[in-house]
Amino acid sequence: MIGLILAAAGSGSRFGSSVPKQFLPLDGVPIYFHSLDIFEPLVNQAVIVVPSRWKDQVYQETRDSWGADRIRVEEGGEHRQDSVRRGLASLPAVDIILIHDAARPFVTGGLISRVIDETRRTGACVPGLPISETVKQVRNSTVVQTLDRNSLVLVQTPQGFQREVLAKAIEKACEEGFYGTDEAVLVERSGHPVAVIPGEPGNIKITVKRDLSGRS
Ligand code: C5P
């Protein structure tokens, strides 16, 4: 069984809006709803992790299109990792887990299917995009070193994991007090390899208002 954890519990502080960005409208529906619609035919169950005050509204908005037995809405945690951990606990019957940022509304069915296939094959998979700019590591406004961009990718979601691989990695990170900015870093630290497949340039994460107004 395939399950989706839609991470929607962030406060969106960089976006500068009192309503978290994932709940703002885009083409007439909330941003989080766009990706949820694309996942719907491709997964068996989904859990959306949200700030507590959004729980009832999000459940009402999603229950009819998914069916009450396929969708759950849970309160997220302080860090993204805490939110994902709660999501994982509420999908006990699922063996392939996809985790997606609610702030990436332009994901495609093709990318989701490729992540699922590679996750079945390898246990852990992320989409990545090559980097066309030069990347430097900087400290105190001074360059420390220039990184080899040919060995770097920009990592997107959905990220896919076999359940045991993800569960072990999250437990290890939590025991050690490590917090990552994605789930793959937890799996990397656990010693399990993470496969990279081509991401999609259109699959942007909405982070600042310009990301919305710049759309054609
Ligand atoms: O902060 P960032 O943009 O990396 O967040 C990526 C995704 O993780 C967003 O969709 C956000 O809602 C989610 N998130 C979460 N729980 C948190 C923090 C972020 O679900 N505590």
PDB file of C-alpha atoms and ligand atoms in Angstrom:
ATOM      1  CA  MET A   1       0.000   0.000   0.000  1.00  0.00           C
ATOM      2  CA  ILE A   2       1.181   3.491  -0.823  1.00  0.00           C
ATOM      3  CA  GLY A   3       0.623   6.381   1.589  1.00  0.00           C
ATOM      4  CA  LEU A   4       1.177  10.125   1.316  1.00  0.00           C
ATOM      5  CA  ILE A   5       2.255  12.417   4.136  1.00  0.00           C
ATOM      6  CA  LEU A   6       1.500  15.976   3.050  1.00  0.00           C
ATOM      7  CA  ALA A   7       3.614  18.285   5.219  1.00  0.00           C
ATOM      8  CA  ALA A   8       1.446  21.363   5.774  1.00  0.00           C
ATOM      9  CA  ALA A   9       2.190  22.266   9.387  1.00  0.00           C
ATOM     10  CA  GLY A  10       4.666  25.093   8.754  1.00  0.00           C
ATOM     11  CA  SER A  11       3.895  28.633   9.812  1.00  0.00           C
ATOM     12  CA  GLY A  12       5.282  30.064   6.557  1.00  0.00           C
ATOM     13  CA  SER A  13       7.130  32.846   8.390  1.00  0.00           C
ATOM     14  CA  ARG A  14       9.342  33.684   5.365  1.00  0.00           C
ATOM     15  CA  PHE A  15       6.211  34.305   3.303  1.00  0.00           C
ATOM     16  CA  GLY A  16       5.098  37.256   5.427  1.00  0.00           C
ATOM     17  CA  SER A  17       1.390  36.368   5.633  1.00  0.00           C
ATOM     18  CA  SER A  18      -0.721  35.692   8.725  1.00  0.00           C
ATOM     19  CA  VAL A  19      -2.286  32.720   6.918  1.00  0.00           C
ATOM     20  CA  PRO A  20       0.370  30.022   6.256  1.00  0.00           C
ATOM     21  CA  LYS A  21       1.173  30.028   2.529  1.00  0.00           C
ATOM     22  CA  GLN A  22      -0.078  26.463   1.946  1.00  0.00           C
ATOM     23  CA  PHE A  23      -3.636  27.595   2.821  1.00  0.00           C
ATOM     24  CA  LEU A  24      -3.684  30.679   0.581  1.00  0.00           C
ATOM     25  CA  PRO A  25      -5.703  30.415  -2.640  1.00  0.00           C
ATOM     26  CA  LEU A  26      -4.088  29.662  -5.994  1.00  0.00           C
ATOM     27  CA  ASP A  27      -6.441  29.551  -9.003  1.00  0.00           C
ATOM     28  CA  GLY A  28      -9.391  29.537  -6.608  1.00  0.00           C
ATOM     29  CA  VAL A  29      -8.384  26.655  -4.292  1.00  0.00           C
ATOM     30  CA  PRO A  30      -5.929  26.445  -1.386  1.00  0.00           C
ATOM     31  CA  ILE A  31      -2.322  25.792  -2.430  1.00  0.00           C
ATOM     32  CA  TYR A  32      -2.138  22.479  -0.539  1.00  0.00           C
ATOM     33  CA  PHE A  33      -5.160  21.185  -2.430  1.00  0.00           C
ATOM     34  CA  HIS A  34      -3.428  21.268  -5.828  1.00  0.00           C
ATOM     35  CA  SER A  35      -0.847  18.604  -5.040  1.00  0.00           C
ATOM     36  CA  LEU A  36      -3.342  16.556  -3.039  1.00  0.00           C
ATOM     37  CA  ASP A  37      -5.510  16.272  -6.161  1.00  0.00           C
ATOM     38  CA  ILE A  38      -2.581  15.018  -8.222  1.00  0.00           C
ATOM     39  CA  PHE A  39      -1.629  12.360  -5.652  1.00  0.00           C
ATOM     40  CA  GLU A  40      -5.222  11.157  -5.197  1.00  0.00           C
ATOM     41  CA  PRO A  41      -5.349   8.508  -7.976  1.00  0.00           C
ATOM     42  CA  LEU A  42      -1.795   7.320  -7.246  1.00  0.00           C
ATOM     43  CA  VAL A  43      -1.889   6.540  -3.503  1.00  0.00           C
ATOM     44  CA  ASN A  44      -4.131   4.459  -1.242  1.00  0.00           C
ATOM     45  CA  GLN A  45      -4.162   6.698   1.837  1.00  0.00           C
ATOM     46  CA  ALA A  46      -3.044  10.166   2.852  1.00  0.00           C
ATOM     47  CA  VAL A  47      -2.431  12.110   6.008  1.00  0.00           C
ATOM     48  CA  ILE A  48      -2.177  15.893   5.992  1.00  0.00           C
ATOM     49  CA  VAL A  49      -0.262  17.320   8.943  1.00  0.00           C
ATOM     50  CA  VAL A  50      -1.418  20.858   9.736  1.00  0.00           C
ATOM     51  CA  PRO A  51      -1.269  23.485  12.509  1.00  0.00           C
ATOM     52  CA  SER A  52      -3.917  22.526  15.116  1.00  0.00           C
ATOM     53  CA  ARG A  53      -6.286  25.390  14.286  1.00  0.00           C
ATOM     54  CA  TRP A  54      -6.549  24.209  10.651  1.00  0.00           C
ATOM     55  CA  LYS A  55      -7.470  20.595  11.416  1.00  0.00           C
ATOM     56  CA  ASP A  56     -11.260  20.820  11.122  1.00  0.00           C
ATOM     57  CA  GLN A  57     -11.288  23.015   8.043  1.00  0.00           C
ATOM     58  CA  VAL A  58      -8.789  20.867   6.131  1.00  0.00           C
ATOM     59  CA  TYR A  59     -10.694  17.686   6.988  1.00  0.00           C
ATOM     60  CA  GLN A  60     -13.931  19.227   5.739  1.00  0.00           C
ATOM     61  CA  GLU A  61     -12.247  20.393   2.533  1.00  0.00           C
ATOM     62  CA  THR A  62     -10.750  16.982   1.712  1.00  0.00           C
ATOM     63  CA  ARG A  63     -13.083  14.307   3.130  1.00  0.00           C
ATOM     64  CA  ASP A  64     -15.545  14.258   0.240  1.00  0.00           C
ATOM     65  CA  SER A  65     -13.064  13.964  -2.605  1.00  0.00           C
ATOM     66  CA  TRP A  66     -10.954  11.279  -0.848  1.00  0.00           C
ATOM     67  CA  GLY A  67     -13.544   9.421   1.231  1.00  0.00           C
ATOM     68  CA  ALA A  68     -13.337   9.400   5.018  1.00  0.00           C
ATOM     69  CA  ASP A  69     -11.453   6.069   5.177  1.00  0.00           C
ATOM     70  CA  ARG A  70      -8.607   7.286   2.929  1.00  0.00           C
ATOM     71  CA  ILE A  71      -7.751  10.662   4.445  1.00  0.00           C
ATOM     72  CA  ARG A  72      -6.621  11.780   7.882  1.00  0.00           C
ATOM     73  CA  VAL A  73      -5.712  15.181   9.193  1.00  0.00           C
ATOM     74  CA  GLU A  74      -3.279  15.353  12.110  1.00  0.00           C
ATOM     75  CA  GLU A  75      -1.729  18.140  14.107  1.00  0.00           C
ATOM     76  CA  GLY A  76       1.907  18.733  13.131  1.00  0.00           C
ATOM     77  CA  GLY A  77       4.860  19.256  15.435  1.00  0.00           C
ATOM     78  CA  GLU A  78       7.401  21.964  16.115  1.00  0.00           C
ATOM     79  CA  HIS A  79       9.844  20.821  13.423  1.00  0.00           C
ATOM     80  CA  ARG A  80       8.979  19.341  10.049  1.00  0.00           C
ATOM     81  CA  GLN A  81      10.487  16.059  11.245  1.00  0.00           C
ATOM     82  CA  ASP A  82       8.066  15.978  14.199  1.00  0.00           C
ATOM     83  CA  SER A  83       5.177  16.565  11.794  1.00  0.00           C
ATOM     84  CA  VAL A  84       6.316  13.727   9.521  1.00  0.00           C
ATOM     85  CA  ARG A  85       6.775  11.403  12.493  1.00  0.00           C
ATOM     86  CA  ARG A  86       3.161  12.006  13.540  1.00  0.00           C
ATOM     87  CA  GLY A  87       2.010  11.460   9.972  1.00  0.00           C
ATOM     88  CA  LEU A  88       3.869   8.168   9.772  1.00  0.00           C
ATOM     89  CA  ALA A  89       2.250   6.943  12.991  1.00  0.00           C
ATOM     90  CA  SER A  90      -1.196   7.525  11.510  1.00  0.00           C
ATOM     91  CA  LEU A  91      -0.535   5.383   8.400  1.00  0.00           C
ATOM     92  CA  PRO A  92       0.148   1.995  10.049  1.00  0.00           C
ATOM     93  CA  ALA A  93      -0.867  -0.212   7.101  1.00  0.00           C
ATOM     94  CA  VAL A  94       1.244   1.529   4.475  1.00  0.00           C
ATOM     95  CA  ASP A  95       4.583   0.110   3.283  1.00  0.00           C
ATOM     96  CA  ILE A  96       5.632   2.788   0.758  1.00  0.00           C
ATOM     97  CA  ILE A  97       5.604   6.338   2.150  1.00  0.00           C
ATOM     98  CA  LEU A  98       5.702   9.460  -0.005  1.00  0.00           C
ATOM     99  CA  ILE A  99       6.370  12.778   1.719  1.00  0.00           C
ATOM    100  CA  HIS A 100       5.477  15.971  -0.091  1.00  0.00           C
ATOM    101  CA  ASP A 101       5.735  19.680   0.777  1.00  0.00           C
ATOM    102  CA  ALA A 102       2.255  21.223   0.721  1.00  0.00           C
ATOM    103  CA  ALA A 103       3.949  24.311  -0.720  1.00  0.00           C
ATOM    104  CA  ARG A 104       4.825  22.478  -4.000  1.00  0.00           C
ATOM    105  CA  PRO A 105       1.514  22.639  -5.893  1.00  0.00           C
ATOM    106  CA  PHE A 106       2.931  21.944  -9.373  1.00  0.00           C
ATOM    107  CA  VAL A 107       4.056  18.334  -8.835  1.00  0.00           C
ATOM    108  CA  THR A 108       3.082  15.994 -11.703  1.00  0.00           C
ATOM    109  CA  GLY A 109       1.714  12.464 -11.803  1.00  0.00           C
ATOM    110  CA  GLY A 110       4.719  11.424 -13.879  1.00  0.00           C
ATOM    111  CA  LEU A 111       7.186  12.495 -11.198  1.00  0.00           C
ATOM    112  CA  ILE A 112       5.136  10.810  -8.447  1.00  0.00           C
ATOM    113  CA  SER A 113       5.081   7.540 -10.415  1.00  0.00           C
ATOM    114  CA  ARG A 114       8.837   7.632 -11.009  1.00  0.00           C
ATOM    115  CA  VAL A 115       9.483   8.223  -7.295  1.00  0.00           C
ATOM    116  CA  ILE A 116       7.224   5.284  -6.394  1.00  0.00           C
ATOM    117  CA  ASP A 117       9.009   2.943  -8.845  1.00  0.00           C
ATOM    118  CA  GLU A 118      12.491   3.891  -7.630  1.00  0.00           C
ATOM    119  CA  THR A 119      11.432   3.651  -3.970  1.00  0.00           C
ATOM    120  CA  ARG A 120      10.188   0.093  -4.533  1.00  0.00           C
ATOM    121  CA  ARG A 121      13.538  -0.753  -6.143  1.00  0.00           C
ATOM    122  CA  THR A 122      15.940   0.966  -3.729  1.00  0.00           C
ATOM    123  CA  GLY A 123      14.109   1.780  -0.469  1.00  0.00           C
ATOM    124  CA  ALA A 124      14.722   5.527  -0.576  1.00  0.00           C
ATOM    125  CA  CYS A 125      14.468   8.027  -3.431  1.00  0.00           C
ATOM    126  CA  VAL A 126      14.492  11.798  -3.981  1.00  0.00           C
ATOM    127  CA  PRO A 127      14.065  13.923  -7.113  1.00  0.00           C
ATOM    128  CA  GLY A 128      16.969  16.280  -7.782  1.00  0.00           C
ATOM    129  CA  LEU A 129      17.725  19.026 -10.294  1.00  0.00           C
ATOM    130  CA  PRO A 130      21.192  19.864 -11.611  1.00  0.00           C
ATOM    131  CA  ILE A 131      22.609  23.246 -10.573  1.00  0.00           C
ATOM    132  CA  SER A 132      23.436  25.800 -13.252  1.00  0.00           C
ATOM    133  CA  GLU A 133      24.865  28.480 -10.963  1.00  0.00           C
ATOM    134  CA  THR A 134      28.145  28.458  -9.105  1.00  0.00           C
ATOM    135  CA  VAL A 135      27.734  27.616  -5.414  1.00  0.00           C
ATOM    136  CA  LYS A 136      30.081  28.910  -2.729  1.00  0.00           C
ATOM    137  CA  GLN A 137      30.289  28.146   0.946  1.00  0.00           C
ATOM    138  CA  VAL A 138      30.473  31.434   2.858  1.00  0.00           C
ATOM    139  CA  ARG A 139      31.307  32.358   6.453  1.00  0.00           C
ATOM    140  CA  ASN A 140      31.381  35.908   7.867  1.00  0.00           C
ATOM    141  CA  SER A 141      30.763  37.338   4.375  1.00  0.00           C
ATOM    142  CA  THR A 142      33.883  35.620   3.021  1.00  0.00           C
ATOM    143  CA  VAL A 143      34.102  32.638   0.704  1.00  0.00           C
ATOM    144  CA  VAL A 144      35.339  29.494   2.415  1.00  0.00           C
ATOM    145  CA  GLN A 145      35.303  27.373  -0.736  1.00  0.00           C
ATOM    146  CA  THR A 146      33.665  26.920  -4.135  1.00  0.00           C
ATOM    147  CA  LEU A 147      31.743  23.674  -4.396  1.00  0.00           C
ATOM    148  CA  ASP A 148      31.864  21.431  -7.465  1.00  0.00           C
ATOM    149  CA  ARG A 149      28.417  22.036  -8.941  1.00  0.00           C
ATOM    150  CA  ASN A 150      28.660  18.909 -11.088  1.00  0.00           C
ATOM    151  CA  SER A 151      28.303  16.855  -7.930  1.00  0.00           C
ATOM    152  CA  LEU A 152      25.402  18.919  -6.492  1.00  0.00           C
ATOM    153  CA  VAL A 153      21.630  18.729  -7.010  1.00  0.00           C
ATOM    154  CA  LEU A 154      18.717  20.771  -5.696  1.00  0.00           C
ATOM    155  CA  VAL A 155      16.463  18.290  -3.954  1.00  0.00           C
ATOM    156  CA  GLN A 156      12.668  18.379  -4.256  1.00  0.00           C
ATOM    157  CA  THR A 157       9.701  16.410  -2.979  1.00  0.00           C
ATOM    158  CA  PRO A 158       7.973  13.946  -3.204  1.00  0.00           C
ATOM    159  CA  GLN A 159      10.582  11.882  -1.398  1.00  0.00           C
ATOM    160  CA  GLY A 160       9.818   8.158  -1.208  1.00  0.00           C
ATOM    161  CA  PHE A 161      10.788   5.585   1.433  1.00  0.00           C
ATOM    162  CA  GLN A 162      10.044   2.028   2.376  1.00  0.00           C
ATOM    163  CA  ARG A 163       8.382   2.273   5.742  1.00  0.00           C
ATOM    164  CA  GLU A 164      11.048   0.495   7.781  1.00  0.00           C
ATOM    165  CA  VAL A 165      13.840   2.587   6.235  1.00  0.00           C
ATOM    166  CA  LEU A 166      12.098   5.842   7.165  1.00  0.00           C
ATOM    167  CA  ALA A 167      10.888   4.730  10.593  1.00  0.00           C
ATOM    168  CA  LYS A 168      14.384   3.613  11.656  1.00  0.00           C
ATOM    169  CA  ALA A 169      15.976   6.813  10.345  1.00  0.00           C
ATOM    170  CA  ILE A 170      13.499   9.093  12.154  1.00  0.00           C
ATOM    171  CA  GLU A 171      13.903   7.221  15.448  1.00  0.00           C
ATOM    172  CA  LYS A 172      17.699   7.408  15.234  1.00  0.00           C
ATOM    173  CA  ALA A 173      17.637  11.156  14.471  1.00  0.00           C
ATOM    174  CA  CYS A 174      15.190  11.883  17.293  1.00  0.00           C
ATOM    175  CA  GLU A 175      17.261   9.872  19.797  1.00  0.00           C
ATOM    176  CA  GLU A 176      20.325  11.851  18.748  1.00  0.00           C
ATOM    177  CA  GLY A 177      18.549  15.228  18.740  1.00  0.00           C
ATOM    178  CA  PHE A 178      19.292  15.753  15.026  1.00  0.00           C
ATOM    179  CA  TYR A 179      16.829  17.790  12.962  1.00  0.00           C
ATOM    180  CA  GLY A 180      17.053  17.798   9.170  1.00  0.00           C
ATOM    181  CA  THR A 181      15.502  20.007   6.505  1.00  0.00           C
ATOM    182  CA  ASP A 182      14.242  16.960   4.605  1.00  0.00           C
ATOM    183  CA  GLU A 183      13.661  13.287   5.373  1.00  0.00           C
ATOM    184  CA  ALA A 184      16.392  11.993   3.074  1.00  0.00           C
ATOM    185  CA  VAL A 185      19.123  13.413   5.308  1.00  0.00           C
ATOM    186  CA  LEU A 186      17.820  11.267   8.155  1.00  0.00           C
ATOM    187  CA  VAL A 187      18.020   8.180   5.955  1.00  0.00           C
ATOM    188  CA  GLU A 188      21.524   9.136   4.757  1.00  0.00           C
ATOM    189  CA  ARG A 189      22.640   9.383   8.395  1.00  0.00           C
ATOM    190  CA  SER A 190      21.162   5.967   9.119  1.00  0.00           C
ATOM    191  CA  GLY A 191      23.519   4.470   6.519  1.00  0.00           C
ATOM    192  CA  HIS A 192      20.892   3.538   3.905  1.00  0.00           C
ATOM    193  CA  PRO A 193      21.660   4.847   0.375  1.00  0.00           C
ATOM    194  CA  VAL A 194      19.259   7.397  -1.112  1.00  0.00           C
ATOM    195  CA  ALA A 195      18.719   7.188  -4.883  1.00  0.00           C
ATOM    196  CA  VAL A 196      18.345  10.403  -6.911  1.00  0.00           C
ATOM    197  CA  ILE A 197      16.079  10.582  -9.971  1.00  0.00           C
ATOM    198  CA  PRO A 198      15.574  13.641 -12.228  1.00  0.00           C
ATOM    199  CA  GLY A 199      13.323  16.267 -10.649  1.00  0.00           C
ATOM    200  CA  GLU A 200      11.167  18.733 -12.591  1.00  0.00           C
ATOM    201  CA  PRO A 201      11.988  22.464 -12.949  1.00  0.00           C
ATOM    202  CA  GLY A 202       8.295  23.350 -12.607  1.00  0.00           C
ATOM    203  CA  ASN A 203       8.017  21.612  -9.230  1.00  0.00           C
ATOM    204  CA  ILE A 204       8.958  24.738  -7.269  1.00  0.00           C
ATOM    205  CA  LYS A 205       8.418  25.290  -3.558  1.00  0.00           C
ATOM    206  CA  ILE A 206       6.444  28.463  -2.933  1.00  0.00           C
ATOM    207  CA  THR A 207       8.555  30.313  -0.382  1.00  0.00           C
ATOM    208  CA  VAL A 208       8.044  34.046  -0.978  1.00  0.00           C
ATOM    209  CA  LYS A 209       5.165  36.010  -2.581  1.00  0.00           C
ATOM    210  CA  ARG A 210       7.124  36.464  -5.807  1.00  0.00           C
ATOM    211  CA  ASP A 211       6.902  32.683  -6.388  1.00  0.00           C
ATOM    212  CA  LEU A 212       3.153  33.128  -6.899  1.00  0.00           C
ATOM    213  CA  SER A 213       3.040  36.445  -8.725  1.00  0.00           C
ATOM    214  CA  GLY A 214       5.764  35.344 -11.163  1.00  0.00           C
ATOM    215  CA  ARG A 215       3.600  32.597 -12.641  1.00  0.00           C
ATOM    216  CA  SER A 216       2.506  32.977 -16.238  1.00  0.00           C
TER     217      SER A 216
HETATM  218  O1  C5P B   1      10.119  25.416   5.962  1.00  0.00           O
HETATM  219  P1  C5P B   1      10.059  24.671   4.678  1.00  0.00           P
HETATM  220  O2  C5P B   1       9.649  25.525   3.523  1.00  0.00           O
HETATM  221  O3  C5P B   1      11.269  23.825   4.380  1.00  0.00           O
HETATM  222  O4  C5P B   1       8.863  23.632   4.882  1.00  0.00           O
HETATM  223  C1  C5P B   1       8.594  22.629   3.934  1.00  0.00           C
HETATM  224  C2  C5P B   1       7.259  21.990   4.220  1.00  0.00           C
HETATM  225  O5  C5P B   1       7.255  21.412   5.538  1.00  0.00           O
HETATM  226  C3  C5P B   1       6.115  22.998   4.163  1.00  0.00           C
HETATM  227  O6  C5P B   1       5.112  22.437   3.333  1.00  0.00           O
HETATM  228  C4  C5P B   1       5.681  23.147   5.619  1.00  0.00           C
HETATM  229  O7  C5P B   1       4.298  23.384   5.776  1.00  0.00           O
HETATM  230  C5  C5P B   1       6.085  21.790   6.226  1.00  0.00           C
HETATM  231  N1  C5P B   1       6.348  21.868   7.684  1.00  0.00           N
HETATM  232  C6  C5P B   1       5.631  21.029   8.555  1.00  0.00           C
HETATM  233  N2  C5P B   1       5.845  21.103   9.919  1.00  0.00           N
HETATM  234  C7  C5P B   1       6.716  21.993  10.444  1.00  0.00           C
HETATM  235  C8  C5P B   1       7.471  22.843   9.564  1.00  0.00           C
HETATM  236  C9  C5P B   1       7.270  22.742   8.184  1.00  0.00           C
HETATM  237  O8  C5P B   1       4.815  20.234   8.097  1.00  0.00           O
HETATM  238  N3  C5P B   1       6.879  22.057  11.763  1.00  0.00           N
END
